[in-house]
Coordinates of C-alpha atoms and ligand atoms in Angstrom, one line a residue:
M1 CA -10.1 -12.4 9.7
C2 CA -13.4 -13.4 11.2
G3 CA -14.0 -14.4 14.8
I4 CA -15.3 -17.9 15.5
V5 CA -16.4 -19.4 18.8
G6 CA -18.0 -22.7 19.7
Y7 CA -19.0 -24.3 23.0
I8 CA -20.4 -27.5 24.4
G9 CA -20.8 -28.2 28.1
P10 CA -22.9 -27.4 31.2
R11 CA -22.8 -23.6 31.0
E12 CA -25.2 -21.3 29.2
A13 CA -23.8 -21.5 25.7
T14 CA -25.1 -18.1 24.7
E15 CA -23.1 -16.4 27.5
V16 CA -19.9 -18.3 26.6
V17 CA -20.2 -17.7 22.9
V18 CA -21.1 -14.0 23.1
G19 CA -18.3 -13.4 25.7
G20 CA -15.9 -15.1 23.4
L21 CA -17.0 -13.1 20.4
Q22 CA -16.4 -9.9 22.4
R23 CA -12.8 -10.9 22.9
L24 CA -12.5 -11.6 19.2
E25 CA -14.3 -8.6 17.8
Y26 CA -11.0 -7.0 16.8
R27 CA -10.8 -9.8 14.1
G28 CA -13.7 -8.3 12.2
Y29 CA -16.8 -6.5 13.0
D30 CA -19.1 -6.0 9.9
S31 CA -21.8 -8.3 11.3
A32 CA -22.3 -11.1 14.0
G33 CA -24.4 -14.1 14.5
I34 CA -25.0 -17.0 16.9
A35 CA -26.7 -20.4 16.7
I36 CA -27.7 -22.1 20.0
F37 CA -29.3 -25.5 20.4
A38 CA -31.5 -26.9 23.2
P39 CA -33.7 -30.0 23.0
G40 CA -36.9 -28.1 23.6
A41 CA -36.3 -24.9 21.8
G42 CA -34.3 -26.5 18.9
L43 CA -31.9 -24.5 16.8
Q44 CA -32.1 -20.8 17.7
L45 CA -30.4 -18.5 15.2
R46 CA -29.8 -14.8 15.8
R47 CA -27.8 -12.5 13.5
S48 CA -27.3 -8.7 13.1
V49 CA -25.4 -6.3 11.0
G50 CA -22.7 -4.0 12.6
K51 CA -21.0 -4.3 15.9
L52 CA -21.5 -7.2 18.3
S53 CA -23.4 -4.9 20.5
N54 CA -26.3 -5.1 18.0
L55 CA -26.4 -8.9 18.3
V56 CA -26.4 -8.5 22.1
A57 CA -29.4 -6.2 21.8
R58 CA -31.1 -8.6 19.5
L59 CA -30.6 -11.4 22.1
R60 CA -32.1 -9.2 24.8
E61 CA -35.2 -8.9 22.6
T62 CA -35.3 -12.6 21.6
P63 CA -33.1 -14.7 23.9
A64 CA -31.5 -17.9 22.9
S65 CA -30.5 -20.6 25.4
G66 CA -28.9 -24.0 25.4
N67 CA -25.7 -25.9 26.2
I68 CA -24.2 -26.1 22.8
G69 CA -23.7 -23.4 20.2
M70 CA -21.5 -21.4 18.0
G71 CA -21.0 -17.7 17.0
H72 CA -19.2 -15.6 14.5
T73 CA -18.1 -12.0 13.9
R74 CA -17.6 -11.3 10.2
W75 CA -15.1 -9.3 8.1
A76 CA -16.8 -9.4 4.8
T77 CA -15.0 -11.1 1.9
H78 CA -17.8 -12.4 -0.3
G79 CA -21.2 -10.5 -0.3
G80 CA -22.0 -7.2 1.3
V81 CA -22.5 -6.3 4.9
T82 CA -26.1 -7.5 5.4
E83 CA -28.0 -9.7 7.9
V84 CA -28.6 -12.3 5.2
N85 CA -24.8 -12.6 4.7
A86 CA -24.1 -12.8 8.4
H87 CA -23.0 -16.2 9.8
P88 CA -24.1 -18.8 10.8
H89 CA -25.4 -20.2 7.5
R90 CA -27.8 -23.2 7.2
D91 CA -28.4 -25.9 4.7
T92 CA -31.7 -26.4 2.9
S93 CA -33.1 -28.6 5.6
G94 CA -32.3 -26.0 8.3
E95 CA -30.9 -28.8 10.4
I96 CA -27.2 -27.9 9.8
V97 CA -25.4 -24.7 10.6
V98 CA -21.9 -23.6 9.7
I99 CA -19.6 -20.8 10.5
Q100 CA -16.4 -20.1 8.6
N101 CA -13.2 -18.0 8.5
G102 CA -11.3 -17.7 5.2
I103 CA -12.1 -17.8 1.5
V104 CA -13.4 -20.7 -0.6
E105 CA -11.5 -19.9 -3.8
N106 CA -13.5 -22.3 -5.9
Y107 CA -16.9 -21.3 -4.4
L108 CA -18.4 -20.2 -7.7
E109 CA -17.7 -23.6 -9.3
L110 CA -19.2 -25.4 -6.3
K111 CA -22.1 -23.0 -6.2
G112 CA -22.8 -23.7 -9.8
R113 CA -23.0 -27.4 -9.2
L114 CA -25.4 -26.9 -6.2
L115 CA -27.6 -24.6 -8.3
E116 CA -27.8 -27.3 -11.0
Q117 CA -29.1 -29.6 -8.2
G118 CA -31.8 -27.1 -7.4
V119 CA -30.3 -25.8 -4.2
Q120 CA -31.9 -22.4 -3.3
F121 CA -29.4 -19.8 -2.0
H122 CA -30.3 -16.9 0.3
S123 CA -26.9 -15.2 0.6
Q124 CA -24.0 -14.1 -1.6
T125 CA -21.5 -15.8 0.7
D126 CA -19.1 -18.6 0.1
T127 CA -20.0 -19.9 3.5
E128 CA -23.5 -20.8 2.5
V129 CA -22.0 -23.0 -0.2
I130 CA -20.2 -25.0 2.5
A131 CA -23.5 -25.3 4.5
H132 CA -25.3 -26.8 1.5
M133 CA -22.5 -29.1 0.7
V134 CA -22.4 -30.4 4.3
G135 CA -26.2 -30.7 4.2
L136 CA -26.2 -32.8 1.0
A137 CA -23.3 -34.9 2.2
Y138 CA -25.0 -35.5 5.6
H139 CA -28.1 -36.9 3.9
Q140 CA -25.8 -39.3 1.9
T141 CA -23.6 -40.3 4.9
G142 CA -25.9 -39.8 7.9
S143 CA -22.8 -38.5 9.8
L144 CA -21.8 -34.9 10.4
E145 CA -18.2 -35.8 10.7
A146 CA -18.2 -37.6 7.4
A147 CA -20.2 -34.8 5.7
V148 CA -17.7 -32.1 6.9
R149 CA -14.8 -34.3 5.9
Q150 CA -16.2 -34.9 2.4
T151 CA -17.0 -31.2 2.0
M152 CA -13.6 -29.9 3.2
G153 CA -11.9 -32.2 0.7
Q154 CA -13.6 -30.3 -2.2
L155 CA -12.7 -26.8 -1.0
R156 CA -9.7 -24.7 -2.3
G157 CA -8.3 -21.9 -0.3
G158 CA -7.6 -21.3 3.4
N159 CA -10.7 -22.1 5.5
A160 CA -11.6 -22.8 9.1
V161 CA -15.1 -24.2 9.6
V162 CA -17.3 -25.2 12.5
A163 CA -20.5 -27.2 11.9
F164 CA -23.5 -28.4 14.0
C165 CA -26.4 -30.7 13.1
V166 CA -29.6 -30.9 15.2
R167 CA -29.6 -34.7 14.6
E168 CA -26.3 -35.0 16.5
P169 CA -26.9 -32.5 19.3
G170 CA -23.9 -33.7 21.4
R171 CA -21.1 -32.6 19.1
L172 CA -19.5 -29.8 17.1
V173 CA -17.3 -30.6 14.1
A174 CA -14.4 -28.3 13.3
A175 CA -11.9 -28.4 10.4
R176 CA -9.0 -26.5 9.1
L177 CA -7.7 -26.1 5.6
G178 CA -4.5 -24.1 4.8
N179 CA -3.6 -21.0 6.7
A180 CA -7.0 -19.4 7.1
G181 CA -6.4 -18.5 10.7
G182 CA -6.3 -20.8 13.6
V183 CA -8.7 -23.3 15.1
A184 CA -7.9 -23.4 18.8
I185 CA -9.7 -26.1 20.9
G186 CA -10.0 -25.3 24.6
V187 CA -10.0 -28.3 26.9
G188 CA -12.1 -27.9 30.0
E189 CA -13.5 -30.1 32.7
G190 CA -16.7 -31.6 31.1
E191 CA -16.8 -28.8 28.6
M192 CA -15.0 -27.9 25.4
F193 CA -14.4 -24.7 23.5
I194 CA -13.5 -23.8 19.9
A195 CA -12.2 -20.4 18.8
S196 CA -10.2 -18.8 16.0
D197 CA -8.0 -17.2 18.6
M198 CA -7.1 -17.8 22.2
P199 CA -8.5 -14.7 24.0
A200 CA -12.0 -16.1 23.5
I201 CA -11.1 -19.2 25.6
L202 CA -8.6 -18.0 28.2
D203 CA -11.4 -17.1 30.7
Y204 CA -12.2 -20.8 31.0
T205 CA -9.1 -22.8 30.2
R206 CA -5.5 -22.3 29.2
D207 CA -5.1 -25.9 27.9
I208 CA -5.4 -25.4 24.2
I209 CA -5.0 -27.8 21.2
F210 CA -4.4 -26.2 17.8
L211 CA -5.7 -27.9 14.6
E212 CA -3.1 -28.1 11.9
D213 CA -3.7 -27.7 8.1
R214 CA -6.1 -30.4 6.7
E215 CA -7.3 -31.7 10.1
L216 CA -10.8 -32.3 11.5
A217 CA -12.0 -32.4 15.1
V218 CA -15.1 -33.9 16.6
V219 CA -15.7 -32.0 19.8
T220 CA -18.0 -33.3 22.6
A221 CA -18.3 -32.2 26.2
D222 CA -16.0 -35.0 27.2
G223 CA -13.2 -34.2 24.8
V224 CA -12.0 -34.1 21.2
Q225 CA -11.1 -36.6 18.5
I226 CA -8.7 -35.2 15.9
T227 CA -8.1 -36.9 12.5
T228 CA -6.5 -35.8 9.2
L229 CA -9.0 -35.0 6.5
A230 CA -7.8 -38.4 5.0
G231 CA -9.0 -40.0 8.2
A232 CA -5.8 -40.9 10.0
A233 CA -6.0 -40.5 13.8
V234 CA -4.0 -37.6 15.3
Q235 CA -2.8 -37.6 18.9
R236 CA -2.0 -34.1 20.2
A237 CA -1.5 -33.0 23.8
P238 CA -2.9 -29.6 24.8
I239 CA -0.4 -26.6 25.1
S240 CA -0.7 -24.8 28.4
V241 CA -0.9 -21.1 27.4
P242 CA 0.6 -18.7 30.0
W243 CA -1.5 -15.7 28.9
D244 CA -3.5 -14.2 31.7
P245 CA -7.1 -13.4 30.6
V246 CA -7.1 -10.3 32.8
A247 CA -4.2 -9.0 30.7
A248 CA -6.5 -9.2 27.7
A249 CA -8.9 -6.8 29.4
K250 CA -8.6 -3.0 29.0
G251 CA -7.9 -2.3 32.6
D252 CA -8.4 1.3 33.4
Y253 CA -7.5 2.5 29.9
K254 CA -10.0 3.9 27.4
H255 CA -8.8 1.8 24.6
F256 CA -6.7 -1.3 24.0
M257 CA -4.3 0.7 21.9
Q258 CA -3.7 3.2 24.7
K259 CA -3.2 0.3 27.2
E260 CA -0.8 -1.4 24.8
I261 CA 1.2 1.8 24.2
F262 CA 1.7 2.2 27.9
E263 CA 2.4 -1.6 28.4
Q264 CA 5.6 -1.2 26.3
P265 CA 8.0 -0.9 29.2
R266 CA 6.7 -4.1 30.7
A267 CA 6.6 -5.9 27.3
L268 CA 10.2 -4.9 26.6
T269 CA 11.1 -6.2 30.0
D270 CA 9.3 -9.5 29.4
I271 CA 11.0 -10.2 26.0
L272 CA 14.4 -9.9 27.7
R273 CA 13.5 -12.0 30.7
G274 CA 15.6 -15.2 30.8
R275 CA 17.3 -14.4 27.4
I276 CA 20.3 -12.2 28.3
D277 CA 23.2 -12.3 30.8
V278 CA 24.8 -8.8 30.8
E279 CA 27.7 -9.8 33.0
R280 CA 28.6 -12.7 30.8
G281 CA 27.7 -10.8 27.6
E282 CA 25.5 -13.7 26.4
V283 CA 22.1 -14.1 24.6
Y284 CA 20.0 -17.2 25.0
L285 CA 17.3 -17.9 22.4
D286 CA 16.4 -21.4 23.6
D287 CA 13.4 -21.7 21.3
L288 CA 15.6 -21.6 18.2
T289 CA 16.7 -24.9 16.8
L290 CA 19.7 -23.4 15.0
D291 CA 23.0 -23.9 16.9
D292 CA 26.2 -21.9 16.5
A293 CA 27.3 -24.0 13.5
A294 CA 24.0 -23.4 11.7
L295 CA 24.1 -19.7 12.5
R296 CA 27.6 -19.4 11.2
K297 CA 26.6 -21.0 7.9
V298 CA 23.9 -18.4 7.2
E299 CA 25.0 -16.1 4.4
R300 CA 21.8 -14.3 3.7
I301 CA 18.6 -13.6 5.6
Y302 CA 15.2 -12.9 4.0
A303 CA 12.9 -10.9 6.3
V304 CA 9.3 -11.2 5.2
A305 CA 6.3 -9.6 6.8
C306 CA 3.3 -7.3 6.3
G307 CA 2.4 -3.8 7.4
T308 CA 3.9 -2.8 10.7
A309 CA 5.8 -6.1 10.9
W310 CA 7.4 -5.2 7.6
H311 CA 8.6 -1.9 9.1
A312 CA 10.1 -4.0 11.8
G313 CA 11.8 -6.0 9.1
L314 CA 13.4 -2.9 7.7
V315 CA 14.8 -2.0 11.1
A316 CA 16.0 -5.7 11.5
K317 CA 18.0 -5.3 8.3
F318 CA 20.0 -2.4 9.8
V319 CA 20.4 -4.1 13.2
I320 CA 21.4 -7.6 11.9
E321 CA 23.7 -6.2 9.2
Q322 CA 25.5 -3.9 11.7
L323 CA 25.8 -6.5 14.5
A324 CA 26.3 -9.8 12.6
R325 CA 27.5 -8.6 9.2
V326 CA 25.0 -10.9 7.5
R327 CA 23.2 -9.5 4.4
V328 CA 19.5 -9.0 5.0
E329 CA 16.9 -8.6 2.3
V330 CA 13.4 -7.3 3.3
D331 CA 10.3 -8.3 1.4
Y332 CA 6.6 -7.7 1.7
A333 CA 5.4 -11.2 2.2
S334 CA 2.6 -10.6 -0.3
E335 CA 5.3 -9.8 -2.9
F336 CA 7.8 -12.5 -1.9
R337 CA 5.3 -15.4 -2.2
Y338 CA 4.6 -14.7 -5.9
R339 CA 7.9 -13.5 -7.2
N340 CA 9.4 -17.0 -7.5
P341 CA 12.4 -15.9 -5.3
V342 CA 15.9 -17.3 -5.8
L343 CA 16.8 -18.0 -2.2
G344 CA 20.0 -19.9 -2.8
K345 CA 21.8 -22.1 -0.2
D346 CA 22.9 -21.0 3.3
A347 CA 19.8 -18.7 3.5
L348 CA 17.5 -18.2 6.4
L349 CA 13.9 -16.9 6.3
L350 CA 12.9 -14.5 9.1
A351 CA 9.1 -14.3 9.3
I352 CA 7.9 -11.4 11.5
S353 CA 4.2 -11.5 12.6
Q354 CA 2.3 -10.5 15.7
S355 CA -0.6 -12.8 15.1
G356 CA 1.4 -15.6 13.5
E357 CA -1.6 -16.1 11.3
T358 CA -1.1 -13.6 8.4
V359 CA -1.8 -15.6 5.4
D360 CA 0.8 -13.9 3.2
T361 CA 3.5 -14.3 5.8
L362 CA 2.6 -18.0 6.2
A363 CA 2.7 -18.5 2.5
A364 CA 6.2 -16.9 2.4
M365 CA 7.3 -19.4 5.0
E366 CA 5.9 -22.2 2.9
E367 CA 7.8 -20.9 -0.2
A368 CA 11.1 -21.0 1.9
R369 CA 10.2 -24.6 3.1
T370 CA 9.8 -25.8 -0.5
Q371 CA 13.3 -24.4 -1.3
G372 CA 14.8 -26.1 1.7
V373 CA 15.4 -22.8 3.5
P374 CA 14.9 -22.9 7.3
A375 CA 12.6 -20.3 8.8
V376 CA 12.7 -18.5 12.2
A377 CA 9.5 -16.7 13.2
I378 CA 9.5 -13.5 15.3
V379 CA 5.9 -13.9 16.6
N380 CA 3.7 -12.9 19.5
A381 CA 0.8 -15.3 19.5
I382 CA 1.9 -18.5 21.3
G383 CA 1.1 -21.6 19.4
S384 CA 0.1 -19.7 16.3
Q385 CA 0.7 -21.2 12.9
A386 CA 3.9 -19.3 12.2
A387 CA 5.3 -20.4 15.5
R388 CA 4.4 -24.0 14.7
V389 CA 5.7 -24.2 11.2
A390 CA 9.0 -22.3 11.8
D391 CA 11.5 -25.1 11.6
G392 CA 14.2 -22.8 12.8
G393 CA 12.1 -22.1 15.9
P394 CA 9.9 -19.2 17.1
L395 CA 11.4 -16.2 18.8
Y396 CA 8.4 -15.3 20.9
L397 CA 7.7 -11.6 21.8
H398 CA 6.0 -12.5 25.1
A399 CA 4.2 -9.1 24.8
G400 CA 0.9 -10.6 25.9
P401 CA -2.4 -10.2 23.9
E402 CA -2.3 -7.2 21.5
I403 CA -6.0 -6.5 20.9
G404 CA -5.8 -3.0 19.3
V405 CA -5.8 -3.4 15.6
A406 CA -3.0 -0.8 15.3
S407 CA 0.1 -2.6 16.5
T408 CA 2.2 -0.8 19.1
K409 CA 3.8 -3.0 21.8
A410 CA 4.2 -5.9 19.4
F411 CA 6.1 -3.5 17.1
T412 CA 8.7 -2.3 19.6
S413 CA 9.0 -5.9 20.9
M414 CA 9.8 -7.0 17.3
L415 CA 12.6 -4.5 17.2
V416 CA 14.1 -5.8 20.4
A417 CA 13.6 -9.4 19.1
A418 CA 15.6 -8.5 16.0
Y419 CA 18.3 -6.9 18.1
L420 CA 18.5 -10.1 20.2
L421 CA 18.7 -12.2 17.1
G422 CA 21.4 -9.9 15.7
L423 CA 23.5 -10.3 18.9
R424 CA 23.0 -14.0 18.9
L425 CA 24.2 -14.2 15.3
A426 CA 27.1 -11.9 16.1
A427 CA 28.2 -14.1 19.0
A428 CA 28.0 -17.3 16.9
R429 CA 29.9 -15.7 14.1
G430 CA 32.4 -13.8 16.2
T431 CA 31.6 -10.5 14.6
L432 CA 31.3 -9.0 18.1
T433 CA 33.5 -9.8 21.1
Q434 CA 31.9 -10.7 24.4
A435 CA 32.8 -7.3 25.7
Q436 CA 31.0 -5.6 22.8
V437 CA 27.9 -7.9 23.3
R438 CA 28.0 -6.9 27.0
E439 CA 27.9 -3.2 26.0
H440 CA 25.0 -3.7 23.7
L441 CA 23.1 -5.7 26.4
Q442 CA 23.6 -2.8 28.8
H443 CA 21.9 -0.5 26.4
L444 CA 19.1 -3.1 26.0
V445 CA 18.4 -3.5 29.7
E446 CA 18.1 0.3 30.0
L447 CA 15.6 0.4 27.2
P448 CA 12.3 -0.3 29.1
G449 CA 13.1 2.5 31.5
K450 CA 13.8 4.9 28.6
V451 CA 10.5 4.0 26.9
A452 CA 8.8 4.7 30.2
E453 CA 10.6 8.1 30.3
V454 CA 9.4 9.0 26.8
L455 CA 5.8 8.0 27.7
E456 CA 6.0 10.1 30.8
S457 CA 7.6 13.2 29.2
S458 CA 5.8 13.2 25.8
A459 CA 2.2 12.0 26.5
Q460 CA 0.8 15.5 27.3
Q461 CA 2.7 17.2 24.5
C462 CA 1.5 14.6 21.9
E463 CA -2.1 15.2 23.1
Q464 CA -1.5 19.0 22.6
L465 CA 0.0 18.4 19.1
A466 CA -3.0 16.2 18.2
E467 CA -5.3 19.1 19.3
R468 CA -3.3 21.4 17.0
F469 CA -3.1 19.1 13.9
H470 CA -6.2 16.8 14.0
H471 CA -7.9 18.7 11.2
A472 CA -5.0 18.1 8.8
T473 CA -5.9 16.3 5.6
N474 CA -2.3 15.1 4.9
A475 CA 0.9 14.5 6.8
L476 CA 4.5 13.7 5.9
Y477 CA 6.9 11.7 8.0
L478 CA 10.6 12.0 7.3
G479 CA 13.5 9.9 8.6
R480 CA 16.8 8.5 7.5
Q481 CA 18.6 5.2 7.8
I482 CA 17.4 3.2 10.7
N483 CA 14.7 5.8 11.4
Y484 CA 13.3 5.8 7.9
P485 CA 11.2 2.7 8.7
I486 CA 9.9 4.7 11.8
A487 CA 8.8 7.4 9.4
L488 CA 6.8 4.7 7.5
E489 CA 5.5 3.3 10.8
G490 CA 4.5 6.7 12.1
A491 CA 2.6 7.4 8.9
L492 CA 0.9 4.0 9.0
K493 CA -0.3 4.6 12.6
L494 CA -1.8 7.9 11.7
K495 CA -3.5 6.8 8.5
E496 CA -4.9 3.5 9.9
I497 CA -6.6 4.9 12.9
S498 CA -7.4 8.6 12.0
Y499 CA -7.9 8.1 8.3
I500 CA -5.7 11.1 7.5
H501 CA -3.6 10.4 4.4
A502 CA 0.0 10.2 5.7
E503 CA 3.2 9.2 3.9
G504 CA 6.6 8.1 5.3
Y505 CA 9.6 9.1 3.2
P506 CA 13.4 8.8 3.3
A507 CA 14.3 12.4 4.2
G508 CA 17.0 12.4 1.5
E509 CA 14.3 11.9 -1.1
M510 CA 12.5 15.1 -0.3
K511 CA 14.1 17.1 -3.0
H512 CA 13.2 14.4 -5.6
G513 CA 9.4 15.2 -5.3
P514 CA 7.8 15.4 -1.9
V515 CA 9.1 18.9 -1.3
A516 CA 6.4 20.0 -3.7
L517 CA 3.8 19.0 -1.1
I518 CA 5.1 21.4 1.5
D519 CA 2.9 24.3 2.5
D520 CA 1.8 25.9 5.8
T521 CA -1.1 23.4 6.2
L522 CA 1.1 20.3 6.0
P523 CA 2.5 18.8 9.3
V524 CA 5.9 17.3 8.7
V525 CA 7.3 14.9 11.3
C526 CA 11.1 14.9 11.2
I527 CA 12.8 12.1 13.1
A528 CA 16.2 13.5 13.9
P529 CA 18.0 11.9 16.9
Q530 CA 21.6 12.8 17.4
D531 CA 23.2 10.0 15.3
G532 CA 25.5 9.8 12.3
I533 CA 23.1 11.5 9.9
Y534 CA 21.8 14.2 12.3
E535 CA 23.3 17.1 10.3
K536 CA 21.5 15.8 7.2
M537 CA 18.2 15.8 9.0
L538 CA 18.8 19.3 10.3
S539 CA 19.1 20.5 6.7
N540 CA 15.9 18.7 5.8
V541 CA 14.2 20.5 8.6
E542 CA 15.4 23.8 7.2
Q543 CA 14.2 22.9 3.7
V544 CA 10.7 22.2 5.1
K545 CA 10.7 25.4 7.1
A546 CA 12.0 27.4 4.1
R547 CA 8.7 26.4 2.4
G548 CA 6.5 27.2 5.2
G549 CA 5.9 23.6 6.4
Q550 CA 5.0 22.9 10.1
V551 CA 7.8 20.8 11.6
I552 CA 7.3 18.4 14.5
A553 CA 10.8 17.1 15.3
I554 CA 11.8 14.1 17.3
A555 CA 15.1 15.0 19.0
T556 CA 17.6 13.7 21.5
V557 CA 17.4 15.1 25.0
G558 CA 20.0 17.9 25.3
D559 CA 19.8 18.9 21.6
T560 CA 19.8 22.7 21.7
V561 CA 19.9 23.3 17.9
L562 CA 17.0 21.4 16.4
P563 CA 14.4 23.0 18.7
T564 CA 15.5 26.4 17.3
K565 CA 14.5 25.3 13.8
A566 CA 11.5 23.1 14.4
D567 CA 8.0 24.4 15.3
H568 CA 7.5 21.6 17.9
T569 CA 10.1 19.3 19.4
I570 CA 9.5 16.0 21.2
F571 CA 12.6 14.7 23.1
I572 CA 13.7 11.1 23.6
P573 CA 16.6 10.0 25.8
A574 CA 19.9 9.1 24.2
T575 CA 20.6 5.4 23.5
S576 CA 22.5 3.1 21.1
P577 CA 21.9 4.3 17.5
L578 CA 20.6 0.8 16.7
L579 CA 17.9 1.2 19.5
T580 CA 16.7 4.7 18.7
P581 CA 13.7 3.4 16.7
V582 CA 12.3 1.8 19.8
L583 CA 12.2 5.3 21.3
T584 CA 11.4 7.5 18.3
V585 CA 8.3 5.5 17.5
V586 CA 6.6 6.0 20.9
P587 CA 5.6 9.7 20.5
L588 CA 4.3 8.8 17.0
Q589 CA 2.1 6.2 18.4
L590 CA 0.7 8.6 21.0
F591 CA 0.2 11.4 18.4
A592 CA -1.7 9.1 16.1
Y593 CA -3.8 7.8 19.1
H594 CA -4.8 11.3 20.2
V595 CA -5.5 12.6 16.6
A596 CA -7.8 9.6 16.0
L597 CA -9.6 10.3 19.3
R598 CA -10.2 13.9 18.4
R599 CA -11.5 12.8 15.0
G600 CA -14.0 10.5 16.6
A601 CA -12.5 7.5 14.9
D602 CA -12.9 4.0 16.4
V603 CA -9.3 3.7 17.7
D604 CA -9.3 -0.1 18.5
Q605 CA -11.4 -1.2 15.5
P606 CA -10.7 1.2 12.6
R607 CA -13.0 1.0 9.7
N608 CA -12.3 -1.7 7.0
L609 CA -9.4 -3.2 9.1
A610 CA -9.0 -6.4 11.1
K611 CA -6.3 -7.4 13.5
S612 CA -5.2 -10.5 11.7
V613 CA -5.3 -10.7 7.9
T614 CA -5.9 -14.4 7.4
V615 CA -7.3 -13.9 3.9
E616 CA -5.5 -12.6 0.8
Ligands
LIG1 C1 -0.4 -2.7 12.2 O1 -0.8 -1.5 12.9 C2 -1.5 -3.2 11.2 N1 -2.6 -3.5 12.0 C3 -1.0 -4.2 10.2 O2 -0.2 -3.6 9.3 C4 -0.3 -5.5 10.8 O3 1.0 -5.1 11.2 C5 -0.1 -6.5 9.6 O4 -1.4 -6.9 9.2 C6 0.7 -7.7 10.0 O5 0.1 -8.4 11.0 P1 0.9 -9.5 11.8 O6 2.1 -8.8 12.5 O7 0.0 -10.2 12.7 O8 1.4 -10.5 10.7

């Protein structure tokens, strides 16, 4: 979950590296460091604890300058948040520096061997083990490439590494092991870039080469040579990434999360573009490798994901089972990968991931592969690992960069992606007629406008409710059926950015325990659109009110009953029952955002979190 940046070329490396780290700070921000080399000044190392701004201040005091360098923002895994543990780390000679993303699972064994050889350690990190191993191997082989190759061959666990040696000042060596999180190589004119994620590179080039598992790259200003760790040459052409770097900037919003909440109408327009024909009642998912015959054979789908993406999987279950009548099981990827699952034949794995780099989700995909089960990945990051290993093809969200750690536009895009997949499956399997698909598509094309309507009509009200409830210590979110996952998602949004304990619950479960929590200090969000179980939700609202709870209801425009029972009512426009989650979640995103603001929390970079969980 760390941010890694490397550069070699004619520009001032410090500027390129720091700018890249700023674009990656959402990946982890416990500490930051930079190593820049220039023939005269030699190797200049600067490191600081806390936000990247502290490193920038350090560089103002003691500048570093040169045309080659690397930098790192850290999400601590081994060793506390201290300057000594900040990357880059050096070998004993001080001539080799290394930055790393991931976890060396056998670092204690390797460190023990190094200590026996008399190596002195300064930090508690697994990264310093790598630095010393590369240093010792370098003095045996006289080659940085050979030293990194030899070292990576001894590591266990997912790792991405970049190394530099003062004796070979014209190159950086990068390597990838497992699913630690990407190594993207940006191809420029007479300059090259390395980063753990594309936003760090897009200001300079959109031609990107991604390292695969067990590959090593020697990067010079003129280009890159890629080999497998075993030494076999790899020819890989760059992918031209369509993301616009400007889109990755905040624009005139205060936070990335705010920007991304309000980008949802555009994101939901973009995911549909080129994929539906309402007149003909057809859905085109051209990136999928599964044709009608393959889709007809699918008897069971396993949706696997983490966090918010897992909530999307729960909604996908409803949508796909209703539209295509295919059984869908939903698993936390972190559970799926270790439960030795019996997938059976005619199964399909559906991985859902914004980053496409979540290590548990990638491991779940690997488990499916070993059982011969094809995988489709609903994914946002273009060229990410999940997109590349999905043999059933990626279903890209095209939502653009999502920088805020709390996922918003990617989530609603995931819901639409699941809907598109459900319609595609239904068409292939004949569970819906073309006329029925046409009707569903009509609801779909109206969705971006309805999201814009909710944003317009509820933004101020959510701000006022945040003012009213931001001192709460607990919160309860209730929903039923397809909106139960939205109760979970609303609770997750609140807890991950405002640090208020919040729970999502199936409303029907209230009487089996949670009703004991109700008192006049507890805000209870009740998601109650006018659908098939509306009456049941009404009675849940009454149960909460009968015990003095404060009810914030999400209701359908035109509902005149619910507002008479709830303390506060936020309205959403009517839509197809299978699409209500895309609308009901929006006020919950806004509410969480404004509560967090009022509590002075860091909305875009909440404590202890990172945007992409690439370590277990
Ligand atoms: C969402 O608000 C969280 N930041 C987190 O739960 C996230 O959804 C989860 O880590 C999965 O990430 P992914 O979609 O990139 O796989």
